[in-house]
PDB file of C-alpha atoms in Angstrom:
ATOM      1  CA  MET A   1     -10.509  -7.458  10.596  1.00 36.00           C
ATOM      2  CA  PRO A   2     -10.262  -4.384   8.280  1.00 38.00           C
ATOM      3  CA  ILE A   3      -8.765  -6.569   5.526  1.00 38.00           C
ATOM      4  CA  VAL A   4     -11.605  -9.088   5.848  1.00 35.00           C
ATOM      5  CA  LEU A   5     -14.195  -6.311   5.627  1.00 35.00           C
ATOM      6  CA  ALA A   6     -12.510  -4.775   2.595  1.00 40.00           C
ATOM      7  CA  ILE A   7     -12.353  -8.112   0.756  1.00 37.00           C
ATOM      8  CA  ALA A   8     -15.975  -8.859   1.641  1.00 38.00           C
ATOM      9  CA  CYS A   9     -17.145  -5.474   0.337  1.00 40.00           C
ATOM     10  CA  CYS A  10     -15.165  -5.891  -2.872  1.00 41.00           C
ATOM     11  CA  SER A  11     -16.598  -9.379  -3.402  1.00 38.00           C
ATOM     12  CA  LEU A  12     -20.157  -8.093  -2.969  1.00 34.00           C
ATOM     13  CA  LEU A  13     -19.572  -5.290  -5.440  1.00 35.00           C
ATOM     14  CA  ILE A  14     -18.112  -7.682  -8.010  1.00 37.00           C
ATOM     15  CA  ALA A  15     -20.924 -10.168  -7.589  1.00 37.00           C
ATOM     16  CA  ALA A  16     -23.676  -7.530  -7.721  1.00 36.00           C
ATOM     17  CA  SER A  17     -22.350  -5.537 -10.645  1.00 38.00           C
ATOM     18  CA  PRO A  18     -23.711  -6.244 -14.112  1.00 40.00           C
ATOM     19  CA  SER A  19     -21.537  -7.691 -16.838  1.00 38.00           C
ATOM     20  CA  HIS A  20     -19.819  -4.883 -18.711  1.00 40.00           C
ATOM     21  CA  ALA A  21     -17.092  -5.352 -21.274  1.00 41.00           C
ATOM     22  CA  GLN A  22     -14.365  -2.737 -21.069  1.00 48.00           C
ATOM     23  CA  SER A  23     -13.415  -1.018 -24.305  1.00 51.00           C
ATOM     24  CA  THR A  24      -9.759  -1.043 -23.206  1.00 62.00           C
ATOM     25  CA  ALA A  25      -7.703  -3.176 -20.837  1.00 67.00           C
ATOM     26  CA  CYS A  26      -7.713  -0.500 -18.088  1.00 78.00           C
ATOM     27  CA  GLY A  27     -11.199   0.791 -18.842  1.00 70.00           C
ATOM     28  CA  VAL A  28      -9.642   3.933 -20.381  1.00 69.00           C
ATOM     29  CA  SER A  29      -6.699   4.512 -22.699  1.00 78.00           C
ATOM     30  CA  THR A  30      -4.742   6.641 -20.223  1.00 86.00           C
ATOM     31  CA  ALA A  31      -5.788   8.109 -16.877  1.00 88.00           C
ATOM     32  CA  LEU A  32      -4.260   9.861 -13.871  1.00 90.00           C
ATOM     33  CA  THR A  33      -5.675  10.007 -10.347  1.00 91.00           C
ATOM     34  CA  LEU A  34      -4.543  12.359  -7.567  1.00 93.00           C
ATOM     35  CA  SER A  35      -5.866  11.779  -4.036  1.00 95.00           C
ATOM     36  CA  ALA A  36      -5.470  12.944  -0.451  1.00 96.00           C
ATOM     37  CA  GLY A  37      -6.932  11.686   2.796  1.00 96.00           C
ATOM     38  CA  VAL A  38      -6.221   9.947   6.084  1.00 95.00           C
ATOM     39  CA  GLY A  39      -3.872   7.021   6.680  1.00 94.00           C
ATOM     40  CA  GLN A  40      -3.454   4.747   9.698  1.00 93.00           C
ATOM     41  CA  ASN A  41      -0.643   2.406  10.684  1.00 93.00           C
ATOM     42  CA  ASP A  42      -0.501  -0.355  13.319  1.00 93.00           C
ATOM     43  CA  ARG A  43       2.977  -1.818  13.692  1.00 90.00           C
ATOM     44  CA  VAL A  44       5.410  -3.721  15.878  1.00 90.00           C
ATOM     45  CA  ASP A  45       9.088  -3.390  14.954  1.00 87.00           C
ATOM     46  CA  ALA A  46      11.138  -5.352  17.477  1.00 86.00           C
ATOM     47  CA  THR A  47      14.268  -3.460  16.410  1.00 83.00           C
ATOM     48  CA  ALA A  48      12.870  -0.344  18.119  1.00 79.00           C
ATOM     49  CA  SER A  49      10.402  -1.731  20.683  1.00 82.00           C
ATOM     50  CA  PRO A  50       8.466  -4.921  21.544  1.00 84.00           C
ATOM     51  CA  PHE A  51       5.250  -2.898  21.912  1.00 86.00           C
ATOM     52  CA  GLN A  52       2.583  -2.212  19.312  1.00 89.00           C
ATOM     53  CA  PHE A  53       2.295   1.382  18.082  1.00 91.00           C
ATOM     54  CA  ARG A  54      -0.561   2.950  16.157  1.00 91.00           C
ATOM     55  CA  GLY A  55      -1.554   6.331  14.824  1.00 93.00           C
ATOM     56  CA  ARG A  56      -2.976   8.403  11.956  1.00 93.00           C
ATOM     57  CA  GLY A  57      -1.810  11.123   9.634  1.00 94.00           C
ATOM     58  CA  LEU A  58      -2.066  12.732   6.210  1.00 94.00           C
ATOM     59  CA  GLU A  59      -1.884  10.409   3.210  1.00 94.00           C
ATOM     60  CA  LEU A  60      -1.217  11.399  -0.412  1.00 94.00           C
ATOM     61  CA  SER A  61      -1.348   9.130  -3.455  1.00 94.00           C
ATOM     62  CA  VAL A  62      -1.075   9.166  -7.233  1.00 93.00           C
ATOM     63  CA  ASN A  63      -2.232   6.474  -9.661  1.00 92.00           C
ATOM     64  CA  ALA A  64      -1.813   6.121 -13.405  1.00 92.00           C
ATOM     65  CA  ALA A  65      -3.128   3.549 -15.860  1.00 91.00           C
ATOM     66  CA  HIS A  66      -2.415   3.030 -19.552  1.00 91.00           C
ATOM     67  CA  SER A  67      -3.899   0.525 -21.998  1.00 89.00           C
ATOM     68  CA  SER A  68      -2.019  -0.992 -24.911  1.00 87.00           C
ATOM     69  CA  GLY A  69      -4.186  -3.522 -26.673  1.00 86.00           C
ATOM     70  CA  ARG A  70      -5.142  -6.164 -24.120  1.00 88.00           C
ATOM     71  CA  VAL A  71      -2.369  -5.084 -21.752  1.00 92.00           C
ATOM     72  CA  CYS A  72      -3.006  -2.765 -18.814  1.00 92.00           C
ATOM     73  CA  MET A  73      -0.026  -1.007 -17.223  1.00 94.00           C
ATOM     74  CA  THR A  74      -0.545   0.533 -13.794  1.00 94.00           C
ATOM     75  CA  LEU A  75       1.587   2.777 -11.624  1.00 94.00           C
ATOM     76  CA  ASP A  76       0.700   3.767  -8.078  1.00 94.00           C
ATOM     77  CA  ALA A  77       2.544   5.590  -5.335  1.00 94.00           C
ATOM     78  CA  GLY A  78       1.475   6.769  -1.923  1.00 92.00           C
ATOM     79  CA  GLY A  79       2.754   7.729   1.473  1.00 92.00           C
ATOM     80  CA  GLY A  80       2.563  10.053   4.430  1.00 92.00           C
ATOM     81  CA  THR A  81       3.670  10.740   7.989  1.00 93.00           C
ATOM     82  CA  LYS A  82       1.984   9.561  11.167  1.00 93.00           C
ATOM     83  CA  LEU A  83       2.479  10.115  14.885  1.00 92.00           C
ATOM     84  CA  LEU A  84       2.261   6.758  16.694  1.00 91.00           C
ATOM     85  CA  SER A  85       1.713   5.927  20.334  1.00 90.00           C
ATOM     86  CA  THR A  86       1.141   2.818  22.441  1.00 86.00           C
ATOM     87  CA  ARG A  87      -1.151   1.916  25.322  1.00 71.00           C
ATOM     88  CA  GLU A  88       1.016  -0.896  26.623  1.00 70.00           C
ATOM     89  CA  GLY A  89       2.509   0.720  29.702  1.00 63.00           C
ATOM     90  CA  THR A  90       4.951   3.118  28.051  1.00 70.00           C
ATOM     91  CA  SER A  91       4.837   6.768  27.019  1.00 76.00           C
ATOM     92  CA  ALA A  92       7.287   6.321  24.151  1.00 81.00           C
ATOM     93  CA  THR A  93       6.189   7.757  20.817  1.00 87.00           C
ATOM     94  CA  GLU A  94       7.127   7.199  17.198  1.00 87.00           C
ATOM     95  CA  ARG A  95       6.986   9.383  14.117  1.00 91.00           C
ATOM     96  CA  LEU A  96       6.596   7.214  11.036  1.00 92.00           C
ATOM     97  CA  ALA A  97       7.286   8.280   7.456  1.00 93.00           C
ATOM     98  CA  GLU A  98       6.299   5.564   5.007  1.00 92.00           C
ATOM     99  CA  GLY A  99       5.744   5.239   1.307  1.00 93.00           C
ATOM    100  CA  ASP A 100       5.372   2.625  -1.378  1.00 94.00           C
ATOM    101  CA  ALA A 101       5.165   2.452  -5.152  1.00 95.00           C
ATOM    102  CA  GLY A 102       4.146  -0.303  -7.523  1.00 95.00           C
ATOM    103  CA  PHE A 103       4.332  -0.938 -11.267  1.00 97.00           C
ATOM    104  CA  GLY A 104       2.103  -3.622 -12.725  1.00 95.00           C
ATOM    105  CA  VAL A 105       1.716  -5.186 -16.163  1.00 96.00           C
ATOM    106  CA  LEU A 106      -1.511  -7.153 -16.558  1.00 95.00           C
ATOM    107  CA  ARG A 107      -3.236  -8.830 -19.492  1.00 93.00           C
ATOM    108  CA  THR A 108      -6.995  -9.003 -19.943  1.00 91.00           C
ATOM    109  CA  THR A 109      -8.419 -12.520 -19.669  1.00 88.00           C
ATOM    110  CA  TRP A 110     -11.399 -14.047 -21.460  1.00 84.00           C
ATOM    111  CA  MET A 111     -13.572 -12.596 -18.669  1.00 80.00           C
ATOM    112  CA  ARG A 112     -12.762  -9.118 -20.057  1.00 80.00           C
ATOM    113  CA  SER A 113     -13.239  -7.411 -16.661  1.00 86.00           C
ATOM    114  CA  LEU A 114     -10.398  -9.433 -15.117  1.00 92.00           C
ATOM    115  CA  SER A 115      -6.706  -8.845 -15.832  1.00 93.00           C
ATOM    116  CA  ILE A 116      -3.826 -10.865 -14.390  1.00 95.00           C
ATOM    117  CA  GLY A 117      -0.082 -10.300 -14.485  1.00 96.00           C
ATOM    118  CA  ALA A 118       2.804  -9.269 -12.280  1.00 97.00           C
ATOM    119  CA  GLU A 119       3.694  -6.289 -10.126  1.00 97.00           C
ATOM    120  CA  ALA A 120       7.008  -4.930  -8.876  1.00 97.00           C
ATOM    121  CA  ARG A 121       6.748  -2.945  -5.638  1.00 97.00           C
ATOM    122  CA  GLY A 122       9.082  -0.888  -3.504  1.00 95.00           C
ATOM    123  CA  GLU A 123       8.371   0.089   0.108  1.00 95.00           C
ATOM    124  CA  LEU A 124      10.216   2.216   2.652  1.00 93.00           C
ATOM    125  CA  ALA A 125       9.359   3.014   6.270  1.00 92.00           C
ATOM    126  CA  ILE A 126      11.484   5.261   8.500  1.00 91.00           C
ATOM    127  CA  THR A 127      10.639   5.405  12.197  1.00 89.00           C
ATOM    128  CA  ASP A 128      11.871   8.037  14.678  1.00 89.00           C
ATOM    129  CA  HIS A 129      11.464   6.354  18.070  1.00 86.00           C
ATOM    130  CA  ALA A 130      11.455   8.698  21.068  1.00 85.00           C
ATOM    131  CA  TYR A 131      12.501   6.801  24.200  1.00 75.00           C
ATOM    132  CA  THR A 132      11.314   7.706  27.698  1.00 72.00           C
ATOM    133  CA  ASP A 133      14.805   7.886  29.242  1.00 67.00           C
ATOM    134  CA  PRO A 134      15.906  11.114  31.027  1.00 68.00           C
ATOM    135  CA  ARG A 135      17.922  12.202  27.981  1.00 71.00           C
ATOM    136  CA  HIS A 136      14.907  11.768  25.662  1.00 71.00           C
ATOM    137  CA  ILE A 137      16.959   9.944  23.047  1.00 77.00           C
ATOM    138  CA  VAL A 138      15.444   9.704  19.584  1.00 84.00           C
ATOM    139  CA  ALA A 139      16.679   6.854  17.402  1.00 84.00           C
ATOM    140  CA  THR A 140      15.834   6.257  13.757  1.00 87.00           C
ATOM    141  CA  TYR A 141      15.067   2.843  12.304  1.00 87.00           C
ATOM    142  CA  ARG A 142      14.153   1.766   8.786  1.00 88.00           C
ATOM    143  CA  ILE A 143      12.945  -1.090   6.683  1.00 90.00           C
ATOM    144  CA  GLY A 144      12.960  -1.168   2.891  1.00 92.00           C
ATOM    145  CA  ALA A 145      11.702  -3.814   0.488  1.00 95.00           C
ATOM    146  CA  LEU A 146      11.848  -4.471  -3.245  1.00 96.00           C
ATOM    147  CA  SER A 147       9.513  -7.254  -4.296  1.00 96.00           C
ATOM    148  CA  LEU A 148       7.964  -8.998  -7.293  1.00 96.00           C
ATOM    149  CA  GLY A 149       4.878 -11.149  -7.462  1.00 96.00           C
ATOM    150  CA  PRO A 150       1.542 -11.902  -9.155  1.00 97.00           C
ATOM    151  CA  ALA A 151      -1.192  -9.292  -9.452  1.00 97.00           C
ATOM    152  CA  ALA A 152      -4.836  -9.175 -10.452  1.00 96.00           C
ATOM    153  CA  ARG A 153      -7.145  -6.322 -11.414  1.00 94.00           C
ATOM    154  CA  TRP A 154     -10.950  -6.387 -11.678  1.00 92.00           C
ATOM    155  CA  GLN A 155     -12.917  -3.483 -13.140  1.00 90.00           C
ATOM    156  CA  ARG A 156     -16.689  -3.313 -13.510  1.00 88.00           C
ATOM    157  CA  ARG A 157     -19.402  -0.756 -14.054  1.00 85.00           C
ATOM    158  CA  PHE A 158     -21.438  -0.393 -10.863  1.00 82.00           C
ATOM    159  CA  GLY A 159     -24.314   2.050 -10.566  1.00 82.00           C
ATOM    160  CA  ARG A 160     -23.267   5.355 -12.117  1.00 82.00           C
ATOM    161  CA  GLY A 161     -19.544   4.783 -11.724  1.00 86.00           C
ATOM    162  CA  ASP A 162     -16.699   2.304 -12.066  1.00 87.00           C
ATOM    163  CA  ALA A 163     -15.355   0.036  -9.334  1.00 92.00           C
ATOM    164  CA  VAL A 164     -11.756  -1.190  -9.511  1.00 92.00           C
ATOM    165  CA  VAL A 165     -10.077  -3.783  -7.283  1.00 94.00           C
ATOM    166  CA  GLN A 166      -6.353  -4.515  -7.604  1.00 95.00           C
ATOM    167  CA  LEU A 167      -4.496  -7.126  -5.536  1.00 96.00           C
ATOM    168  CA  SER A 168      -0.855  -8.213  -5.410  1.00 96.00           C
ATOM    169  CA  ALA A 169       1.450 -10.291  -3.221  1.00 95.00           C
ATOM    170  CA  PRO A 170       5.222 -10.855  -3.494  1.00 95.00           C
ATOM    171  CA  VAL A 171       6.850 -14.218  -4.066  1.00 94.00           C
ATOM    172  CA  VAL A 172      10.414 -12.887  -3.957  1.00 94.00           C
ATOM    173  CA  ALA A 173      11.766  -9.869  -2.070  1.00 96.00           C
ATOM    174  CA  LEU A 174      14.966  -8.027  -1.230  1.00 96.00           C
ATOM    175  CA  ILE A 175      14.894  -6.585   2.294  1.00 94.00           C
ATOM    176  CA  ASP A 176      16.945  -3.864   3.992  1.00 91.00           C
ATOM    177  CA  HIS A 177      16.312  -3.989   7.761  1.00 88.00           C
ATOM    178  CA  PRO A 178      19.285  -2.895   9.913  1.00 85.00           C
ATOM    179  CA  TYR A 179      19.394  -4.348  13.433  1.00 75.00           C
ATOM    180  CA  PHE A 180      20.541  -1.040  14.897  1.00 75.00           C
ATOM    181  CA  ALA A 181      19.548   2.621  14.855  1.00 73.00           C
ATOM    182  CA  VAL A 182      20.294   4.589  11.722  1.00 73.00           C
ATOM    183  CA  TRP A 183      22.670   7.480  12.327  1.00 63.00           C
ATOM    184  CA  SER A 184      24.284  10.024  10.022  1.00 54.00           C
ATOM    185  CA  THR A 185      27.203   7.588   9.527  1.00 58.00           C
ATOM    186  CA  ASP A 186      24.901   4.764   8.490  1.00 64.00           C
ATOM    187  CA  PRO A 187      26.295   2.853   5.495  1.00 64.00           C
ATOM    188  CA  GLN A 188      24.448   2.306   2.247  1.00 74.00           C
ATOM    189  CA  PRO A 189      21.384   0.025   2.440  1.00 80.00           C
ATOM    190  CA  THR A 190      22.237  -3.664   2.465  1.00 84.00           C
ATOM    191  CA  PHE A 191      19.588  -5.852   0.858  1.00 90.00           C
ATOM    192  CA  ARG A 192      19.217  -9.556   1.505  1.00 91.00           C
ATOM    193  CA  LEU A 193      17.018 -12.063  -0.296  1.00 93.00           C
ATOM    194  CA  ALA A 194      14.046 -13.125   1.803  1.00 92.00           C
ATOM    195  CA  SER A 195      12.035 -16.261   1.164  1.00 86.00           C
ATOM    196  CA  VAL A 196       8.251 -16.410   1.072  1.00 85.00           C
ATOM    197  CA  GLY A 197       8.334 -17.980   4.515  1.00 88.00           C
ATOM    198  CA  GLU A 198      10.279 -15.027   5.938  1.00 91.00           C
ATOM    199  CA  TYR A 199       8.619 -12.109   4.185  1.00 94.00           C
ATOM    200  CA  ARG A 200       4.891 -12.186   3.598  1.00 94.00           C
ATOM    201  CA  ALA A 201       3.003  -9.166   2.335  1.00 94.00           C
ATOM    202  CA  ALA A 202      -0.163  -8.214   0.521  1.00 94.00           C
ATOM    203  CA  HIS A 203      -1.330  -5.053  -1.184  1.00 95.00           C
ATOM    204  CA  ALA A 204      -4.977  -4.326  -1.932  1.00 95.00           C
ATOM    205  CA  ALA A 205      -6.586  -1.244  -3.434  1.00 94.00           C
ATOM    206  CA  PHE A 206     -10.257  -0.520  -4.038  1.00 94.00           C
ATOM    207  CA  SER A 207     -11.577   2.589  -5.791  1.00 93.00           C
ATOM    208  CA  TYR A 208     -14.911   3.843  -6.987  1.00 93.00           C
ATOM    209  CA  SER A 209     -15.106   6.727  -9.467  1.00 88.00           C
ATOM    210  CA  TRP A 210     -18.044   8.622 -10.912  1.00 85.00           C
ATOM    211  CA  THR A 211     -18.053  11.451 -13.444  1.00 78.00           C
ATOM    212  CA  ALA A 212     -18.473  14.801 -11.736  1.00 70.00           C
ATOM    213  CA  TRP A 213     -17.534  17.586 -14.155  1.00 71.00           C
ATOM    214  CA  ARG A 214     -16.429  17.732 -17.805  1.00 68.00           C
ATOM    215  CA  GLY A 215     -15.059  14.196 -17.861  1.00 68.00           C
ATOM    216  CA  VAL A 216     -13.150  14.561 -14.583  1.00 82.00           C
ATOM    217  CA  ALA A 217     -14.365  11.956 -12.095  1.00 83.00           C
ATOM    218  CA  SER A 218     -14.455  12.000  -8.326  1.00 89.00           C
ATOM    219  CA  VAL A 219     -12.722   9.001  -6.742  1.00 92.00           C
ATOM    220  CA  LEU A 220     -13.077   7.359  -3.342  1.00 93.00           C
ATOM    221  CA  SER A 221     -10.173   4.975  -2.639  1.00 94.00           C
ATOM    222  CA  TYR A 222      -9.229   2.536   0.083  1.00 95.00           C
ATOM    223  CA  ARG A 223      -5.734   0.993   0.208  1.00 94.00           C
ATOM    224  CA  VAL A 224      -4.282  -1.531   2.635  1.00 94.00           C
ATOM    225  CA  ASN A 225      -0.770  -2.976   2.953  1.00 93.00           C
ATOM    226  CA  GLY A 226       0.012  -5.833   5.306  1.00 93.00           C
ATOM    227  CA  VAL A 227       3.576  -6.959   6.064  1.00 94.00           C
ATOM    228  CA  ARG A 228       4.934  -9.789   8.199  1.00 93.00           C
ATOM    229  CA  TYR A 229       8.720 -10.155   8.320  1.00 93.00           C
ATOM    230  CA  ASP A 230      10.069 -13.023  10.446  1.00 92.00           C
ATOM    231  CA  ASP A 231      13.609 -11.795  10.964  1.00 86.00           C
ATOM    232  CA  VAL A 232      15.943 -11.797  13.979  1.00 85.00           C
ATOM    233  CA  HIS A 233      14.006  -8.676  14.956  1.00 86.00           C
ATOM    234  CA  PRO A 234      10.534  -9.403  13.540  1.00 90.00           C
ATOM    235  CA  LEU A 235       8.209  -6.772  12.141  1.00 91.00           C
ATOM    236  CA  ARG A 236       4.431  -6.649  11.754  1.00 93.00           C
ATOM    237  CA  SER A 237       2.753  -3.749   9.964  1.00 93.00           C
ATOM    238  CA  LEU A 238      -0.739  -2.916   8.742  1.00 93.00           C
ATOM    239  CA  SER A 239      -1.174   0.341   6.824  1.00 93.00           C
ATOM    240  CA  GLN A 240      -4.561   1.616   5.682  1.00 93.00           C
ATOM    241  CA  SER A 241      -5.678   4.768   3.927  1.00 95.00           C
ATOM    242  CA  LEU A 242      -8.971   6.306   2.854  1.00 95.00           C
ATOM    243  CA  THR A 243      -8.606   9.063   0.286  1.00 95.00           C
ATOM    244  CA  VAL A 244     -10.711  11.250  -1.997  1.00 94.00           C
ATOM    245  CA  GLY A 245      -9.395  12.566  -5.282  1.00 92.00           C
ATOM    246  CA  ALA A 246      -9.849  13.409  -8.945  1.00 90.00           C
ATOM    247  CA  HIS A 247      -9.621  10.937 -11.841  1.00 83.00           C
ATOM    248  CA  MET A 248      -8.586  12.506 -15.154  1.00 83.00           C
ATOM    249  CA  PRO A 249      -8.825  10.439 -18.355  1.00 79.00           C
ATOM    250  CA  PHE A 250      -6.779  11.448 -21.405  1.00 74.00           C
ATOM    251  CA  ALA A 251      -7.886  10.865 -24.982  1.00 60.00           C
ATOM    252  CA  PRO A 252      -5.515   8.750 -27.136  1.00 55.00           C
TER     253      PRO A 252
END
């Protein structure tokens, strides 16, 4: 439901915004955005538990964009820690540390506001699962992914600010998902190639920025990552974050 609402809002903004040709592929020559806010994760990792866990925590993110002719290069990274719990008849808890980073290269189309290209993305989630046994055992589990797939970016002037929507989805991925708890003697990560039918994911980011003081803009951002991994021990994850930050353009 949150993904549907986000896509619907983005579509309305795009449709309602007036036509505005960007002077550069990213809207600016070079820009950096730093943000902080709240993140939420809903997940089921059958390696640790068959139950669904959810919780919130602090989220930090950084975004950079650079234009070179009609090419827009983007870099984003974000992550945080969250304390998760479940309502499904167990008092077990999880502490989740997750982060992801993506690098995209996109080329402006004839529509000027729309750029399409490819994005490489890396994701890592480490879960400390506290069991409810008398010894209160805490086991650590992880999943890591390196993926590559198509990406699209839409930027338009809307009101007194700029709205940006960026979407990506992998078509090929390398996955590290051990079937056992990670201990201090855990070997190096072992990646295996996952097909589109096994690993399905989507990344969406929406931001709205408006100039606040001496060229520095305030930014409101919403990011969502959805993952479905149909492995021996399947995993479902939906991460969302709402952050506020500062957008700093740099003159060429």
